């Protein structure tokens, strides 16, 4: 394992003022997103939309890395430059989603296990040769009546650790993403409890598998009440509870935490990150973003109705807002 390379790249991804654009929607998800704004989905439609995002002027000031889906990894910019090559040329690290999706967990109705360990070593090796320097694997944990089960937590924690070990062996920084979903009517305390359990089991599994923590990143949810809960908590409480949960369960040797947005509004995702960085200017790890929807929603809408430049401007604005949130310098007036 090249620990020096892994540590260097992990630190670079969370360097000050920068974060990740999650653009690794699988074909089904990306098709839903495009169709949602009235665009017919095709490989070319997905390429054109994403290539335009990546070509945003001065994108690198707020974006250190982009997570790609396999299809995009093999596509080109408008001028024919392979997308990973183009990203590296503008100082943005190409990353790749390497899981093959969350599937029904046998014997546990309503719960999922993320698949993709078979052949992972070979896929990572190919992606490294294509220019990828980090990877992502997302586990999905639902809260509900009797959910999550201990089986769902331990199986996903084990898979995340196995994935992380294989990525590191192949030179890719693993982004470990255990996402506790916002769907449901649970309160924030329940979200805290479940997030604490999946985080502690994931890091215990990582230790058993020999994962090199200084060469990895974590992509967690924030501590938020379920969408259907009538006791929503303030932005300050989200930030405080999230920091507490992370401090209790995440090793301090981890270089960075890159949050997912998970269905939060664009502004909430920015505000929560900003408050956390304001509340604790020196946390054990860098606190950054790896947002999909919260970075792209506005740009996608404009892509359907405006010019390519206007779509880039919408993306650039959200990227800039989140960049400021990295140092607690965002404020509502900037919106
Ligand atoms: C960008 O979406 C990613 C891939 O989703 P699918 O496998 O469902 O197509 C997703 O993993 C994403 O990276 C995370 O959910 C974070 O994105 P959000 O939108 O929650 O910030």
PDB file of C-alpha atoms and ligand atoms in Angstrom, residues 20-30 33 50 67 69 97 99-102 136-140 177 179 181-182 219-220 258-264 269 290-296, ligand 1:
ATOM      1  CA  UNK A  20     -16.208  17.435  -3.956  1.00  0.00           C
ATOM      2  CA  UNK A  21     -18.837  17.540  -6.667  1.00  0.00           C
ATOM      3  CA  UNK A  22     -20.704  14.217  -6.554  1.00  0.00           C
ATOM      4  CA  UNK A  23     -21.641  13.651 -10.199  1.00  0.00           C
ATOM      5  CA  UNK A  24     -21.728   9.865 -10.022  1.00  0.00           C
ATOM      6  CA  UNK A  25     -25.452   9.374 -10.462  1.00  0.00           C
ATOM      7  CA  UNK A  26     -26.003   5.935 -11.950  1.00  0.00           C
ATOM      8  CA  UNK A  27     -27.795   5.866 -15.310  1.00  0.00           C
ATOM      9  CA  UNK A  28     -31.226   5.354 -13.731  1.00  0.00           C
ATOM     10  CA  UNK A  29     -30.823   8.222 -11.262  1.00  0.00           C
ATOM     11  CA  UNK A  30     -29.361  10.604 -13.850  1.00  0.00           C
ATOM     12  CA  UNK A  33     -33.004  13.864 -12.881  1.00  0.00           C
ATOM     13  CA  UNK A  50     -21.888  16.952 -17.145  1.00  0.00           C
ATOM     14  CA  UNK A  67     -16.926  11.658  -8.440  1.00  0.00           C
ATOM     15  CA  UNK A  69     -19.916   7.173 -12.841  1.00  0.00           C
ATOM     16  CA  UNK A  97     -18.097   5.333  -7.869  1.00  0.00           C
ATOM     17  CA  UNK A  99     -20.110   0.105  -5.869  1.00  0.00           C
ATOM     18  CA  UNK A 100     -22.673  -1.547  -8.096  1.00  0.00           C
ATOM     19  CA  UNK A 101     -25.689  -0.355  -6.153  1.00  0.00           C
ATOM     20  CA  UNK A 102     -27.711  -1.025  -3.028  1.00  0.00           C
ATOM     21  CA  UNK A 136     -16.704   6.108  -3.462  1.00  0.00           C
ATOM     22  CA  UNK A 137     -18.963   3.382  -2.059  1.00  0.00           C
ATOM     23  CA  UNK A 138     -22.361   4.271  -0.594  1.00  0.00           C
ATOM     24  CA  UNK A 139     -24.178   2.161   1.976  1.00  0.00           C
ATOM     25  CA  UNK A 140     -27.828   3.014   2.576  1.00  0.00           C
ATOM     26  CA  UNK A 177     -20.208   6.666   2.703  1.00  0.00           C
ATOM     27  CA  UNK A 179     -25.817   7.222   4.494  1.00  0.00           C
ATOM     28  CA  UNK A 181     -31.601   8.337   5.061  1.00  0.00           C
ATOM     29  CA  UNK A 182     -33.769  11.352   5.897  1.00  0.00           C
ATOM     30  CA  UNK A 219     -18.942  10.889   3.657  1.00  0.00           C
ATOM     31  CA  UNK A 220     -21.677  10.868   6.299  1.00  0.00           C
ATOM     32  CA  UNK A 258     -17.068  15.346   3.251  1.00  0.00           C
ATOM     33  CA  UNK A 259     -20.785  15.516   3.938  1.00  0.00           C
ATOM     34  CA  UNK A 260     -23.538  14.336   1.627  1.00  0.00           C
ATOM     35  CA  UNK A 261     -26.547  16.624   1.249  1.00  0.00           C
ATOM     36  CA  UNK A 262     -29.139  13.829   1.292  1.00  0.00           C
ATOM     37  CA  UNK A 263     -32.142  15.848   0.148  1.00  0.00           C
ATOM     38  CA  UNK A 264     -31.556  18.963   2.265  1.00  0.00           C
ATOM     39  CA  UNK A 269     -26.714  22.084   3.267  1.00  0.00           C
ATOM     40  CA  UNK A 290     -19.336  16.064  -1.346  1.00  0.00           C
ATOM     41  CA  UNK A 291     -22.735  17.235  -2.466  1.00  0.00           C
ATOM     42  CA  UNK A 292     -24.686  15.902  -5.402  1.00  0.00           C
ATOM     43  CA  UNK A 293     -28.120  17.494  -5.388  1.00  0.00           C
ATOM     44  CA  UNK A 294     -27.151  20.528  -3.268  1.00  0.00           C
ATOM     45  CA  UNK A 295     -24.500  21.488  -5.839  1.00  0.00           C
ATOM     46  CA  UNK A 296     -26.366  20.531  -8.991  1.00  0.00           C
TER      47      UNK A 296
HETATM   48  C1  LIG B   1     -24.770  11.763  -7.058  1.00  0.00           C
HETATM   49  O1  LIG B   1     -25.536  10.675  -6.581  1.00  0.00           O
HETATM   50  C2  LIG B   1     -24.793   9.564  -6.087  1.00  0.00           C
HETATM   51  C3  LIG B   1     -25.136   8.297  -6.793  1.00  0.00           C
HETATM   52  O2  LIG B   1     -26.488   7.945  -6.550  1.00  0.00           O
HETATM   53  P1  LIG B   1     -27.125   6.624  -7.205  1.00  0.00           P
HETATM   54  O3  LIG B   1     -26.204   5.482  -7.013  1.00  0.00           O
HETATM   55  O4  LIG B   1     -28.412   6.477  -6.428  1.00  0.00           O
HETATM   56  O5  LIG B   1     -27.386   6.905  -8.626  1.00  0.00           O
HETATM   57  C4  LIG B   1     -25.020   9.457  -4.563  1.00  0.00           C
HETATM   58  O6  LIG B   1     -24.333   8.376  -4.007  1.00  0.00           O
HETATM   59  C5  LIG B   1     -24.522  10.710  -3.950  1.00  0.00           C
HETATM   60  O7  LIG B   1     -23.133  10.821  -4.106  1.00  0.00           O
HETATM   61  C6  LIG B   1     -24.842  10.794  -2.481  1.00  0.00           C
HETATM   62  O8  LIG B   1     -26.148  10.365  -2.214  1.00  0.00           O
HETATM   63  C7  LIG B   1     -24.706  12.239  -2.054  1.00  0.00           C
HETATM   64  O9  LIG B   1     -25.507  13.017  -2.916  1.00  0.00           O
HETATM   65  P2  LIG B   1     -26.486  14.073  -2.297  1.00  0.00           P
HETATM   66  O10 LIG B   1     -27.388  14.484  -3.413  1.00  0.00           O
HETATM   67  O11 LIG B   1     -27.192  13.366  -1.190  1.00  0.00           O
HETATM   68  O12 LIG B   1     -25.576  15.169  -1.809  1.00  0.00           O
END
